[in-house]
Structures are given as structure tokens and as C-alpha cells.
Short mmCIF file of C-alpha atoms and ligand atoms in Angstrom, two decimals:
data_model
loop_
_atom_site.label_atom_id
_atom_site.label_comp_id
_atom_site.label_asym_id
_atom_site.label_seq_id
_atom_site.Cartn_x
_atom_site.Cartn_y
_atom_site.Cartn_z
CA MET A 30 227.02 119.88 204.58
CA ALA A 31 224.38 122.17 203.21
CA ALA A 32 222.91 121.93 199.74
CA VAL A 33 221.78 125.13 198.06
CA ASP A 34 218.39 124.88 196.40
CA VAL A 35 218.77 126.85 193.16
CA ARG A 36 215.12 127.89 193.05
CA THR A 37 214.68 129.16 196.59
CA GLY A 38 218.23 130.08 197.50
CA ARG A 39 217.95 128.24 200.78
CA GLU A 40 220.70 126.10 202.22
CA LEU A 41 219.21 123.05 203.81
CA PRO A 42 221.44 121.10 206.22
CA GLU A 43 221.89 117.50 205.14
CA ALA A 44 220.61 116.21 208.48
CA VAL A 45 217.35 118.04 207.82
CA ARG A 46 216.92 116.55 204.35
CA ASP A 47 217.65 113.07 205.70
CA PHE A 48 215.23 113.55 208.57
CA ILE A 49 212.41 114.70 206.31
CA ALA A 50 213.00 111.79 203.94
CA GLY A 51 212.36 109.38 206.81
CA ALA A 52 209.72 111.38 208.69
CA GLY A 53 206.74 109.41 207.43
CA VAL A 54 206.27 107.19 210.48
CA LEU A 55 203.99 106.63 213.43
CA VAL A 56 205.65 105.71 216.75
CA ILE A 57 203.73 103.06 218.67
CA ASP A 58 205.24 101.23 221.62
CA GLY A 59 208.70 102.39 220.56
CA GLU A 60 208.33 101.03 217.05
CA GLU A 61 208.54 103.42 214.10
CA ARG A 62 205.89 102.31 211.62
CA PRO A 63 206.13 103.61 208.06
CA ARG A 64 202.62 102.40 207.25
CA SER A 65 199.24 102.86 208.87
CA SER A 66 196.88 99.90 209.21
CA ASP A 67 195.05 100.79 205.98
CA GLY A 68 198.00 102.32 204.11
CA GLY A 69 196.38 105.79 204.06
CA VAL A 70 198.61 108.85 203.86
CA PHE A 71 198.46 112.62 203.90
CA THR A 72 201.03 115.19 202.82
CA THR A 73 202.60 118.16 204.53
CA VAL A 74 203.52 121.23 202.54
CA ASP A 75 206.09 124.02 202.82
CA PRO A 76 203.81 127.06 202.89
CA ALA A 77 206.53 129.35 201.51
CA THR A 78 206.91 127.36 198.28
CA GLU A 79 203.75 125.18 198.23
CA GLU A 80 206.02 122.14 197.69
CA VAL A 81 205.12 118.83 199.28
CA LEU A 82 207.70 118.11 201.97
CA ALA A 83 206.69 114.61 203.02
CA GLU A 84 204.04 111.94 202.85
CA ILE A 85 202.93 110.81 206.30
CA PRO A 86 200.93 107.70 207.26
CA GLN A 87 197.50 108.63 208.57
CA ALA A 88 196.74 106.73 211.77
CA THR A 89 193.42 104.88 211.64
CA ALA A 90 191.20 104.18 214.65
CA GLU A 91 192.97 100.82 214.80
CA ASP A 92 196.42 102.44 214.96
CA VAL A 93 195.18 104.88 217.58
CA ALA A 94 193.79 101.99 219.65
CA GLU A 95 197.21 100.31 219.51
CA ALA A 96 198.94 103.51 220.59
CA ILE A 97 196.50 103.90 223.49
CA ALA A 98 196.97 100.24 224.45
CA ALA A 99 200.76 100.78 224.49
CA ALA A 100 200.38 103.87 226.67
CA LYS A 101 197.99 102.01 228.99
CA ALA A 102 200.35 99.03 229.36
CA ALA A 103 203.21 101.44 230.13
CA HIS A 104 201.08 103.19 232.72
CA ASP A 105 199.79 99.97 234.29
CA ASP A 106 203.17 98.28 234.67
CA GLY A 107 204.69 101.49 236.04
CA ARG A 108 207.79 101.43 233.81
CA TRP A 109 207.88 105.21 233.92
CA ARG A 110 205.81 106.40 236.91
CA LEU A 111 207.53 103.97 239.30
CA LEU A 112 211.02 104.66 238.04
CA ASP A 113 213.36 106.34 240.54
CA PRO A 114 212.33 110.05 240.42
CA GLY A 115 215.97 111.05 240.07
CA LYS A 116 216.23 108.92 236.93
CA ARG A 117 213.06 110.44 235.48
CA ALA A 118 214.34 113.94 236.20
CA SER A 119 217.66 113.14 234.61
CA ALA A 120 215.96 111.81 231.45
CA LEU A 121 214.00 115.06 231.12
CA LEU A 122 217.18 117.09 231.62
CA LYS A 123 218.81 115.09 228.84
CA VAL A 124 215.86 115.98 226.61
CA SER A 125 216.35 119.64 227.44
CA ASP A 126 220.05 119.46 226.53
CA ALA A 127 219.44 117.45 223.37
CA LEU A 128 216.91 120.00 222.11
CA LYS A 129 219.49 122.75 222.49
CA ARG A 130 222.16 120.67 220.79
CA ALA A 131 219.88 119.97 217.85
CA SER A 132 218.77 123.57 217.52
CA LYS A 133 220.54 124.49 214.27
CA ASP A 134 219.00 121.57 212.38
CA LEU A 135 215.74 121.24 214.24
CA ALA A 136 214.86 124.93 213.76
CA TRP A 137 214.71 124.24 210.03
CA ILE A 138 211.97 121.68 210.45
CA ASP A 139 209.29 124.06 211.71
CA THR A 140 210.50 126.81 209.39
CA LEU A 141 209.85 124.48 206.46
CA ASP A 142 206.71 122.88 207.83
CA HIS A 143 204.98 125.93 209.33
CA GLY A 144 206.64 128.85 207.53
CA LYS A 145 207.95 130.83 210.52
CA SER A 146 211.40 132.42 210.36
CA LEU A 147 214.47 130.51 211.54
CA ARG A 148 214.80 133.12 214.28
CA LEU A 149 211.32 132.27 215.62
CA SER A 150 211.85 128.51 215.24
CA THR A 151 215.09 128.78 217.18
CA GLY A 152 213.42 130.80 219.94
CA GLU A 153 210.72 128.17 220.17
CA LEU A 154 213.29 125.44 220.47
CA ILE A 155 214.98 127.18 223.34
CA ALA A 156 211.58 127.61 224.99
CA ALA A 157 210.88 123.89 224.48
CA SER A 158 214.24 123.05 226.01
CA ASN A 159 213.52 125.32 228.99
CA THR A 160 210.14 123.63 229.45
CA PHE A 161 211.77 120.22 229.84
CA ARG A 162 214.36 121.68 232.22
CA TYR A 163 211.65 123.29 234.38
CA PHE A 164 209.57 120.12 234.55
CA ALA A 165 212.64 117.97 235.27
CA GLY A 166 212.80 120.09 238.41
CA VAL A 167 209.37 119.08 239.71
CA VAL A 168 209.79 115.31 239.33
CA ASP A 169 211.52 114.67 242.65
CA LYS A 170 209.83 117.35 244.75
CA PRO A 171 207.27 116.55 247.47
CA SER A 172 203.74 116.25 246.15
CA GLY A 173 201.48 115.55 249.13
CA VAL A 174 200.67 116.78 252.62
CA VAL A 175 200.10 115.29 256.04
CA ILE A 176 196.81 116.45 257.53
CA PRO A 177 196.55 116.94 261.30
CA SER A 178 194.01 114.51 262.74
CA ARG A 179 192.85 112.97 266.01
CA GLU A 180 194.89 110.44 267.93
CA GLY A 181 194.87 107.00 266.35
CA ARG A 182 194.54 108.34 262.85
CA PHE A 183 197.12 109.28 260.25
CA ILE A 184 195.90 111.12 257.16
CA TYR A 185 198.01 112.06 254.19
CA THR A 186 197.51 112.93 250.57
CA ASP A 187 199.56 111.98 247.57
CA ARG A 188 199.31 113.02 243.94
CA GLU A 189 199.19 110.28 241.36
CA PRO A 190 199.51 110.55 237.60
CA VAL A 191 196.18 110.71 235.79
CA GLY A 192 197.20 107.91 233.40
CA VAL A 193 196.96 107.82 229.61
CA CYS A 194 196.92 111.34 228.18
CA ALA A 195 195.62 112.00 224.65
CA GLN A 196 197.36 115.19 223.59
CA ILE A 197 196.14 117.07 220.52
CA ILE A 198 197.99 120.17 219.37
CA PRO A 199 197.66 122.89 216.72
CA TRP A 200 200.05 123.94 213.95
CA ASN A 201 201.07 127.43 215.08
CA PHE A 202 203.91 126.44 217.44
CA PRO A 203 204.45 122.79 216.54
CA LEU A 204 207.49 121.93 218.65
CA LEU A 205 206.67 124.17 221.60
CA MET A 206 203.11 122.87 221.87
CA ALA A 207 204.46 119.30 221.88
CA ALA A 208 206.87 120.26 224.67
CA TRP A 209 204.18 122.07 226.68
CA LYS A 210 202.08 118.93 226.53
CA LEU A 211 204.67 116.19 226.97
CA ALA A 212 207.01 117.74 229.56
CA PRO A 213 204.43 118.16 232.37
CA ALA A 214 202.66 114.89 231.51
CA LEU A 215 205.95 113.01 231.82
CA ALA A 216 207.17 114.93 234.86
CA PHE A 217 204.11 113.84 236.82
CA GLY A 218 204.46 110.22 235.67
CA ASN A 219 201.80 109.96 232.95
CA THR A 220 202.00 108.23 229.58
CA ALA A 221 200.92 109.88 226.34
CA VAL A 222 199.63 109.60 222.82
CA LEU A 223 200.45 112.80 220.95
CA LYS A 224 198.84 114.00 217.72
CA PRO A 225 200.37 117.01 215.97
CA ALA A 226 198.23 119.03 213.56
CA GLU A 227 198.13 117.59 210.06
CA GLN A 228 199.71 120.81 208.69
CA THR A 229 202.86 120.43 210.84
CA PRO A 230 203.55 116.79 211.62
CA LEU A 231 207.35 116.81 211.39
CA SER A 232 209.09 118.29 214.44
CA ALA A 233 207.21 116.11 216.96
CA LEU A 234 208.97 113.05 215.55
CA TRP A 235 212.34 114.64 216.22
CA LEU A 236 211.27 115.28 219.80
CA VAL A 237 209.95 111.74 220.24
CA ARG A 238 213.31 110.36 219.08
CA ILE A 239 215.09 112.63 221.55
CA LEU A 240 212.84 111.30 224.33
CA ARG A 241 213.69 107.72 223.35
CA ASP A 242 217.42 108.48 223.28
CA ALA A 243 217.16 110.16 226.68
CA GLY A 244 215.84 106.93 228.21
CA VAL A 245 212.06 107.40 228.26
CA PRO A 246 210.88 103.77 227.95
CA ASP A 247 209.00 102.47 224.90
CA GLY A 248 205.25 102.92 225.04
CA VAL A 249 205.41 105.93 227.39
CA VAL A 250 205.18 108.43 224.52
CA ASN A 251 203.43 107.37 221.33
CA LEU A 252 203.09 109.51 218.23
CA VAL A 253 200.14 109.29 215.89
CA GLN A 254 199.61 111.43 212.82
CA GLY A 255 196.55 112.32 210.81
CA VAL A 256 193.57 114.62 210.42
CA GLY A 257 191.42 115.53 213.37
CA GLU A 258 188.20 113.94 212.14
CA VAL A 259 189.85 110.53 211.84
CA THR A 260 192.88 110.25 214.09
CA GLY A 261 191.89 112.88 216.64
CA GLN A 262 188.34 111.62 216.80
CA ALA A 263 189.56 108.09 217.58
CA MET A 264 191.67 109.50 220.43
CA ILE A 265 188.96 111.55 222.11
CA THR A 266 186.36 108.77 222.06
CA HIS A 267 188.55 105.93 223.32
CA PRO A 268 187.48 104.66 226.76
CA ASP A 269 191.05 103.92 227.90
CA VAL A 270 192.09 107.56 227.63
CA ASP A 271 192.18 109.07 231.13
CA LYS A 272 192.81 112.66 230.13
CA ILE A 273 192.53 114.77 226.99
CA ALA A 274 194.78 117.80 226.70
CA PHE A 275 193.79 119.90 223.72
CA THR A 276 195.06 123.14 222.24
CA GLY A 277 193.21 124.52 219.26
CA SER A 278 190.05 126.27 218.21
CA THR A 279 187.07 126.92 220.46
CA GLU A 280 184.83 125.07 218.00
CA ILE A 281 186.83 121.82 218.23
CA GLY A 282 187.26 122.41 221.96
CA ARG A 283 183.49 122.26 222.43
CA HIS A 284 183.36 119.10 220.35
CA ILE A 285 186.07 117.53 222.52
CA ALA A 286 184.33 118.53 225.75
CA ARG A 287 181.18 116.78 224.52
CA ALA A 288 183.14 113.63 223.60
CA ALA A 289 184.92 113.72 226.96
CA ALA A 290 181.57 113.84 228.75
CA ASP A 291 180.59 110.44 227.36
CA ASN A 292 183.53 108.64 228.99
CA LEU A 293 183.93 111.16 231.83
CA THR A 294 187.46 111.73 230.59
CA LYS A 295 189.33 114.54 232.31
CA VAL A 296 190.00 117.42 229.99
CA THR A 297 191.98 120.62 229.70
CA LEU A 298 191.24 122.95 226.80
CA GLU A 299 193.45 125.78 225.61
CA LEU A 300 191.36 127.59 223.02
CA GLY A 301 191.16 130.73 220.95
CA GLY A 302 191.29 134.42 221.78
CA LYS A 303 190.49 137.94 220.63
CA SER A 304 192.82 139.69 222.99
CA PRO A 305 192.58 143.43 223.70
CA ASN A 306 195.69 145.59 223.94
CA ILE A 307 194.69 148.77 225.80
CA VAL A 308 196.82 151.88 225.36
CA PHE A 309 196.29 154.92 227.60
CA ASP A 310 197.65 158.34 226.70
CA ASP A 311 200.44 158.47 229.29
CA VAL A 312 202.95 156.15 227.59
CA ASP A 313 205.91 156.26 225.20
CA LEU A 314 203.98 155.82 221.96
CA ASP A 315 207.02 154.80 219.90
CA ARG A 316 207.76 151.86 222.17
CA VAL A 317 204.10 150.86 222.49
CA ALA A 318 203.58 151.04 218.72
CA ARG A 319 206.45 148.59 218.14
CA ARG A 320 205.09 146.18 220.74
CA ALA A 321 201.51 146.53 219.50
CA ALA A 322 202.66 145.58 216.00
CA PHE A 323 204.62 142.66 217.44
CA ALA A 324 201.58 141.62 219.52
CA CYS A 325 199.46 141.22 216.41
CA PHE A 326 201.94 140.28 213.66
CA TYR A 327 204.33 137.96 215.53
CA ASN A 328 204.26 134.46 213.98
CA ALA A 329 202.12 135.92 211.15
CA GLY A 330 199.36 136.55 213.68
CA GLU A 331 198.86 132.80 214.12
CA VAL A 332 198.98 133.07 217.89
CA CYS A 333 196.13 132.30 220.27
CA THR A 334 197.19 135.22 222.50
CA ALA A 335 197.71 137.67 219.62
CA GLY A 336 196.83 141.26 220.51
CA THR A 337 194.33 141.58 217.69
CA ARG A 338 192.29 144.43 219.14
CA LEU A 339 194.16 147.67 219.72
CA LEU A 340 192.08 149.77 222.11
CA VAL A 341 193.44 153.29 222.12
CA ASN A 342 192.72 156.46 224.07
CA ALA A 343 190.98 158.80 221.61
CA ASN A 344 193.41 161.69 222.19
CA VAL A 345 196.44 159.66 221.05
CA HIS A 346 194.62 157.60 218.44
CA ASP A 347 196.00 159.28 215.30
CA GLU A 348 199.59 159.30 216.48
CA LEU A 349 199.57 155.69 217.68
CA VAL A 350 197.81 154.33 214.61
CA SER A 351 200.26 156.06 212.29
CA LYS A 352 203.21 154.60 214.24
CA VAL A 353 201.75 151.06 214.29
CA THR A 354 201.04 151.38 210.57
CA ALA A 355 204.67 152.36 209.95
CA ALA A 356 205.80 149.31 211.93
CA ALA A 357 203.47 147.06 209.91
CA GLU A 358 204.64 148.49 206.62
CA SER A 359 208.30 148.03 207.49
CA THR A 360 207.80 144.33 208.31
CA LYS A 361 209.49 142.25 205.62
CA VAL A 362 207.27 139.41 204.46
CA LEU A 363 209.59 136.69 203.19
CA PRO A 364 210.24 132.94 203.36
CA GLY A 365 211.46 132.07 206.84
CA TRP A 366 215.01 131.18 205.81
CA PHE A 367 215.82 134.76 204.78
CA GLU A 368 217.74 136.49 207.52
CA ASP A 369 215.61 139.61 207.38
CA ALA A 370 212.27 137.76 207.31
CA GLY A 371 210.01 139.73 209.64
CA MET A 372 207.00 137.60 208.82
CA GLY A 373 206.74 134.29 206.95
CA PRO A 374 203.73 132.90 205.07
CA LEU A 375 200.49 131.72 206.64
CA VAL A 376 200.48 128.00 207.30
CA SER A 377 198.18 126.87 204.49
CA ASP A 378 196.00 127.90 201.59
CA GLU A 379 192.97 127.27 203.81
CA GLN A 380 194.33 129.77 206.34
CA LEU A 381 195.05 132.29 203.55
CA GLN A 382 191.43 131.99 202.38
CA ARG A 383 190.18 132.42 205.94
CA VAL A 384 192.25 135.56 206.54
CA SER A 385 191.33 137.06 203.13
CA GLY A 386 187.68 136.26 203.90
CA TYR A 387 187.84 138.24 207.14
CA VAL A 388 189.39 141.20 205.29
CA ASP A 389 186.40 141.20 202.92
CA ILE A 390 183.97 140.92 205.83
CA ALA A 391 185.63 143.83 207.65
CA LYS A 392 185.43 146.02 204.54
CA ASP A 393 181.77 145.09 204.01
CA GLU A 394 181.00 145.97 207.61
CA GLY A 395 182.47 149.43 207.10
CA ALA A 396 185.83 149.15 208.86
CA GLU A 397 188.52 151.32 207.30
CA LEU A 398 191.48 149.48 205.77
CA ILE A 399 194.61 151.43 206.72
CA THR A 400 197.29 149.13 205.36
CA GLY A 401 197.76 145.63 203.92
CA GLY A 402 194.76 143.50 203.10
CA GLY A 403 196.26 141.22 200.48
CA ARG A 404 199.25 139.31 199.19
CA PRO A 405 202.53 141.20 199.20
CA ASP A 406 204.03 142.06 195.81
CA GLY A 407 206.88 140.04 194.39
CA LEU A 408 206.10 136.66 195.93
CA ASP A 409 204.38 134.47 193.36
CA ALA A 410 204.29 131.23 195.34
CA GLY A 411 203.44 130.63 198.98
CA TYR A 412 200.61 131.63 201.30
CA PHE A 413 201.93 135.08 202.14
CA PHE A 414 199.74 137.86 203.50
CA GLU A 415 200.54 141.46 204.39
CA PRO A 416 200.32 142.83 207.92
CA THR A 417 196.87 144.40 207.87
CA ILE A 418 195.23 147.12 209.96
CA PHE A 419 191.59 148.14 210.16
CA ASP A 420 190.59 151.35 211.92
CA GLY A 421 187.12 152.53 212.93
CA VAL A 422 186.14 149.11 214.20
CA SER A 423 183.00 149.00 216.32
CA PRO A 424 182.18 146.29 218.86
CA GLY A 425 179.40 144.75 216.80
CA MET A 426 181.62 143.99 213.81
CA ARG A 427 182.77 140.41 213.28
CA ILE A 428 186.35 141.65 213.00
CA ALA A 429 186.01 142.84 216.62
CA GLN A 430 184.50 139.58 217.88
CA GLU A 431 185.87 136.62 215.92
CA GLU A 432 189.32 135.12 215.87
CA VAL A 433 190.99 135.63 212.48
CA PHE A 434 194.21 133.80 213.36
CA GLY A 435 196.24 135.87 210.95
CA PRO A 436 198.01 139.26 210.81
CA VAL A 437 194.92 141.46 211.04
CA LEU A 438 194.66 144.23 213.63
CA ALA A 439 191.34 145.89 214.56
CA VAL A 440 191.62 149.39 216.08
CA GLN A 441 188.94 150.62 218.49
CA THR A 442 188.85 153.92 220.38
CA PHE A 443 187.85 154.74 223.97
CA GLU A 444 187.38 157.95 225.96
CA ASP A 445 188.05 156.74 229.52
CA GLU A 446 189.09 153.84 231.70
CA ASP A 447 185.59 152.43 232.17
CA GLU A 448 184.93 152.40 228.46
CA ALA A 449 188.30 150.73 227.82
CA VAL A 450 187.49 147.90 230.24
CA ALA A 451 183.97 147.50 228.88
CA LEU A 452 185.24 147.26 225.29
CA ALA A 453 188.02 144.88 226.31
CA ASN A 454 185.60 142.47 227.98
CA ASP A 455 182.93 142.70 225.31
CA VAL A 456 183.90 139.45 223.51
CA SER A 457 183.24 135.79 224.21
CA TYR A 458 186.97 135.04 224.58
CA GLY A 459 189.21 135.65 227.60
CA LEU A 460 192.69 134.35 226.89
CA ALA A 461 194.97 137.39 227.25
CA ALA A 462 194.90 141.16 227.54
CA GLY A 463 197.38 144.00 227.76
CA VAL A 464 197.38 147.41 229.38
CA TRP A 465 199.88 150.20 228.74
CA THR A 466 200.00 153.09 231.21
CA SER A 467 202.53 154.83 233.43
CA ASP A 468 199.91 155.18 236.20
CA HIS A 469 200.48 152.15 238.46
CA GLY A 470 197.18 152.54 240.24
CA ARG A 471 195.38 152.43 236.93
CA ALA A 472 197.45 149.42 235.80
CA HIS A 473 196.29 147.44 238.86
CA ARG A 474 192.69 148.63 238.59
CA VAL A 475 192.40 147.70 234.94
CA ALA A 476 194.30 144.40 235.28
CA SER A 477 191.92 143.33 238.03
CA LYS A 478 188.87 144.04 235.84
CA LEU A 479 190.06 142.34 232.65
CA GLN A 480 188.48 138.97 231.95
CA ALA A 481 191.59 137.17 230.77
CA GLY A 482 193.76 134.26 231.85
CA THR A 483 196.94 136.30 231.32
CA VAL A 484 197.26 140.08 231.65
CA TRP A 485 200.38 141.91 230.51
CA VAL A 486 201.17 145.34 231.92
CA ASN A 487 203.51 147.51 229.84
CA THR A 488 204.62 144.52 227.83
CA TRP A 489 203.07 141.89 225.58
CA GLY A 490 203.53 138.28 224.67
CA GLU A 491 205.75 136.80 227.36
CA LEU A 492 204.60 133.27 228.03
CA ASP A 493 206.72 130.54 229.48
CA GLU A 494 206.74 127.37 231.49
CA VAL A 495 207.09 129.07 234.90
CA ALA A 496 203.63 130.65 234.95
CA SER A 497 200.20 129.05 234.59
CA PHE A 498 198.44 129.53 231.28
CA GLY A 499 194.83 129.16 230.18
CA GLY A 500 191.66 130.99 229.39
CA PHE A 501 188.63 132.66 230.92
CA LYS A 502 185.24 132.34 229.19
CA ASP A 503 185.32 130.61 225.78
CA SER A 504 189.11 130.48 225.78
CA GLY A 505 189.28 127.24 227.67
CA ILE A 506 189.03 125.05 230.73
CA GLY A 507 191.86 124.41 233.17
CA ARG A 508 195.42 125.69 233.33
CA GLU A 509 198.67 124.31 232.06
CA LEU A 510 202.31 125.00 232.97
CA GLY A 511 203.73 126.69 236.05
CA PRO A 512 202.31 125.99 239.49
CA HIS A 513 198.98 124.76 238.08
CA ALA A 514 200.42 122.03 235.85
CA VAL A 515 200.24 119.66 238.79
CA GLU A 516 196.45 119.96 238.75
CA ALA A 517 196.30 119.22 235.03
CA TYR A 518 198.42 116.08 235.21
CA THR A 519 197.85 114.51 238.61
CA GLN A 520 194.95 113.45 240.76
CA PRO A 521 195.04 113.67 244.55
CA LYS A 522 194.59 110.60 246.70
CA THR A 523 193.75 110.74 250.39
CA VAL A 524 194.92 107.92 252.64
CA ARG A 525 193.36 107.61 256.13
CA MET A 526 195.03 105.10 258.40
CA ALA A 527 194.05 103.81 261.80
CA THR A 528 197.31 103.68 263.73
P1 NAP B 12 191.81 123.14 215.31
O1 NAP B 12 191.17 122.98 213.99
O2 NAP B 12 190.96 123.27 216.50
O3 NAP B 12 192.84 121.94 215.43
C1 NAP B 12 193.61 121.71 216.56
C2 NAP B 12 193.93 120.24 216.65
O4 NAP B 12 192.73 119.50 216.84
C3 NAP B 12 194.58 119.69 215.39
O5 NAP B 12 195.52 118.71 215.75
C4 NAP B 12 193.39 119.08 214.70
O6 NAP B 12 193.76 118.10 213.77
C5 NAP B 12 192.63 118.50 215.87
N1 NAP B 12 191.25 118.17 215.60
C6 NAP B 12 190.42 118.69 214.66
N2 NAP B 12 189.21 118.07 214.71
C7 NAP B 12 189.28 117.14 215.67
C8 NAP B 12 188.36 116.16 216.19
N3 NAP B 12 187.13 116.01 215.71
N4 NAP B 12 188.78 115.36 217.20
C9 NAP B 12 190.03 115.49 217.69
N5 NAP B 12 190.93 116.36 217.24
C10 NAP B 12 190.57 117.19 216.24
O7 NAP B 12 192.72 124.41 215.37
P2 NAP B 12 193.86 124.83 214.37
O8 NAP B 12 193.20 125.43 213.18
O9 NAP B 12 194.82 123.74 214.16
O10 NAP B 12 194.62 125.94 215.25
C11 NAP B 12 194.18 127.22 215.37
C12 NAP B 12 193.32 127.42 216.59
O11 NAP B 12 193.97 126.99 217.77
C13 NAP B 12 192.99 128.86 216.84
O12 NAP B 12 191.64 129.03 217.08
C14 NAP B 12 193.81 129.25 218.07
O13 NAP B 12 193.33 130.26 218.84
C15 NAP B 12 193.88 127.99 218.80
N6 NAP B 12 195.09 127.93 219.63
C16 NAP B 12 194.95 128.06 220.99
C17 NAP B 12 196.07 128.03 221.79
C18 NAP B 12 195.97 128.13 223.28
O14 NAP B 12 196.89 127.79 223.96
N7 NAP B 12 194.87 128.58 223.83
C19 NAP B 12 197.32 127.82 221.23
C20 NAP B 12 197.42 127.70 219.87
C21 NAP B 12 196.28 127.76 219.08
P3 NAP B 12 194.00 118.50 212.23
O15 NAP B 12 194.36 119.93 212.14
O16 NAP B 12 195.11 117.62 211.83
O17 NAP B 12 192.71 118.20 211.50
MG1 MG B 13 203.46 121.91 206.58
#
């Protein structure tokens, strides 16, 4: 049954209301704890209405230590890693199915907690489900090699789980980030302590319950909640953590790398970006304009791979910019439960201030505001912001160099291929890049010169579990997903036998 909220007009499924009412728990060694060791709490807010959704216990260093101890005990006694691989694969397949079955209700959780539209939340859920399906498929596949050697010797390698993984995720894709972290960690036999971002703590609990119901033993996945400086800090400094997997800002990434150095903890870092989207003059500008708008405004621009720099061939600049502007202006900014919501609110007031601050900086630096730049009319509550475009951006401007993490596009112009590549690479980040051209030779030439972990040619934004993902330069260390996930979540062992 759905109850209609008279103020917002939204119809919230009963299962969602019940879930949120009981979402204030930590999960340690299979036990759902409604209270942290010191009774501290924080709140999570619906960014479309600014209403408090739930009060969540904030895990202290003591709670974190208990969660890590549970994960270590589960690793040491092998209750998961030594389970029949077929059984582990089947548990992960059950998770994949359960996510799909829950999709109508579960999609609401991130729409309320993060602000994204139900359409985006549902897409993310399907992607999370696919991630568990893909990683179920690697569990029972061979993982080592036999190495030819001299007579009387037998040498082989195996890949073992790394151990206890501290997994810290951001708020922009709450459920999908949890899936991208947990599915490979579990597939390769690790145990985990997961911390969602304090802005979006809810959907991870739903996933953790699904994992439990699918037969993942207690203690294998533990959920802690709380702010980074307290809960996250306790995770990254704990000596029993074998690996830290972090997705978030470059600033916190550096901090984590320093903490990891002290204990020589293994680390993968998926960090920020300032990704260039290069458009040559030999393309269908209508199609490219739609994708360029999507590249920057999808998920309200809160995407690490957002195409936030549009690099355009000077001779098609005016036409392309006017088409992208039309696409931006036709995007409906609305709460995520409206069917025609093209863009929801930003995640928090802090994020709204950050994005507005960058708009002021860009204006001060002399960039030309083409559209947007403020709150849309007619929405008096919520952290909404218009799709925004700046033209005339030069490489030295902060709007060309720094990650805004909101719906703000910076347009730069180039005369030829060499200048396009030079502009594209002229930032400290290297997460993603795009190139649009009908000249295949040029597509290959440019793709090979772009300093980016993912390059899209004549498309933008496709990311999924089948391909490796990570950053060049300040965008990170290591790769996750796809064929490289095995390196992130296992360590090789060589065995040399005298025979
Ligand atoms: P953030 O501030 O770096 O936070 C990310 C996570 O780290 C949150 O869970 C945060 O907790 C936690 N954290 C903060 N301080 C910590 C500390 N001292 N020790 C341990 N953990 C700590 O980033 P955000 O603002 O949430 O997310 C936006 C950023 O993430 C952007 O820069 C974006 O580019 C990046 N991002 C990258 C990718 C990628 O795959 N490369 C994907 C998504 C986002 P609290 O928030 O609860 O304090
Ligand atoms: Mg929230």
C-alpha cells in the first residue's frame, strides 16, 4: 500500500516507510545494533524537501574495532573463503536476483536519501544486480597457473583473498558503489567492513540484509555508519585492516594513502575528475549536444566521470553551444519522484554552497555565464540547482581545473587536434575523457594520447562491471571491476615444490 504525502504529492510504498523507520542500525557480526558504543547519532536528510529521514547511530572507534574484529575472525576461520566455490557463487547470484526483486521499493531509498530520480535509482539497482551476477561468475573459475620448471620441481601460483577490506564510499551512487565494492571483495573470498557516506547511509543496509538472506555468513560483511573523520578515520588506521578500498575526493584519497602507509595497508583509490569531452567538427551536432548535456548534468553532475569540460572545434562552437544550452534549459529540475524529473536536487546544503561558490568564482575569473547559475524558480525547499554552462573558459581558470561535482559545464575552444589533446590533458586529473569524430584514424590517435583511465569514443558515460575502472594521475591508484578486479582483491602466492 502506498501513502500519499499531502505536502509533496509523493506516494511512498509502505515497505519503504517501514524500512526507513528501522534503518538506524549498525551491523556487526550479523547483529543489528540500534545504538553505538557512546550513543552518538547523526541524521540523514531528503535533499528535495530538507526533511530529516532517519537518525543513524554513529560508529565510534570502538564499534569500528568490533566490526574489524568480526571481519578478521570470519577471514581467519575461513567461513566464507573456504566455503565450496559453487555455494559462494550461488549466494552472490541470489543477491543479484533479490536486488532485482526489491527494485520497486529499493529505488525509493536512494531517491529519498540522495535526491536522484526514481528512473536513475532503478537503473543503478539493475547495475548493482548485474555486478553481483558478473562476480558470481568469477568465484569458481581457475585463478592460478602452473609454471614450467626443471625436473624435480613443481611450481604453481594461486590467488588468495587479501583479507579484511575496509570499504569507504561516497554519496553520489550509494547502492551501486556498495555493490562495486562488496561484490568483487566477496567473489574473491574477502571479508569487509563497509562505510557509506554520512549523507546517504540507508540503501547499504538493505543490501547487507539481502546478503544475509542469501547465505553470506555473519561477520563476513559488517556495516558501520558515521562521518569520515570519526568512523572512517578509525577504519583506515586500524592495523587489522588488510586493504582499504576508497571512492571519494582526491583530498581524502591522499589522506587515506598517508594513513595506509603507516600500516602498509594495501589500497585502491577511485578519486575525482575533470573530464574533457572533445567534439570535432565532423559529427552530428544534435546527437552530440544531447550526449554532452547528459555527460555533465546526469545525476545532477555529481559524477566522478562527469564530462565537465566541453572542448569544441572553433568552427562549430556557436552551433554546438546553442544546442547544448537548449538541452540544459529543457531539463526539468524536480524532486526525484516526479515522472518527468530530468534532474533532482544536489545532495546537501554543503554541496549547494560549493556549487554556487564555483559559479561565483567562474564569473569573477571572467567566464561567460550562458545559462543557469542559480536555484530554479518555483522550488522553495530543497537543494536544487539549475544546469549551468560557462563559455569562454581558459585553461588557467579554476572552473577549468577543479572538480565542482555539480551541474556546471565549462566550454573551451580548440583549433586543431594537437590543441584539443593538449587542452584535454592540461589538468591534474585523469579519470575519463571523450572524443567525438567520424574519422576513425583520428579517434584512435586522440584516444591513445588522452591521459585518462576510461576513454569514450562517440559515446559518453557507459561504465559497468565488465570493464576495469580507475584513474590516471590524481584520479586514483589501482583498478576495480572487470578483468583487473582480481588484482584489487587477491594476492598471488607462489608454491615451489621439490617432487
Ligand atoms: P569525500 O569527502 O572524499 O568522502 C568520501 C568518503 O570518505 C565518505 O564516506 C566520507 O565520509 C569518507 N571520509 C571522509 N573523511 C575521511 C577520513 N578522514 N577517513 C576515512 N574516510 C573519510 O567525497 P564525497 O564528497 O563524499 O564525494 C565526492 C567526491 O568523490 C568527488 O570528488 C568525486 O569525484 C569522488 N568520486 C569518485 C569516484 C570514482 O570512482 N573515482 C566515484 C564517486 C565519487 P563522510 O562523507 O561520511 O564524512
Ligand atoms: Mg540523505
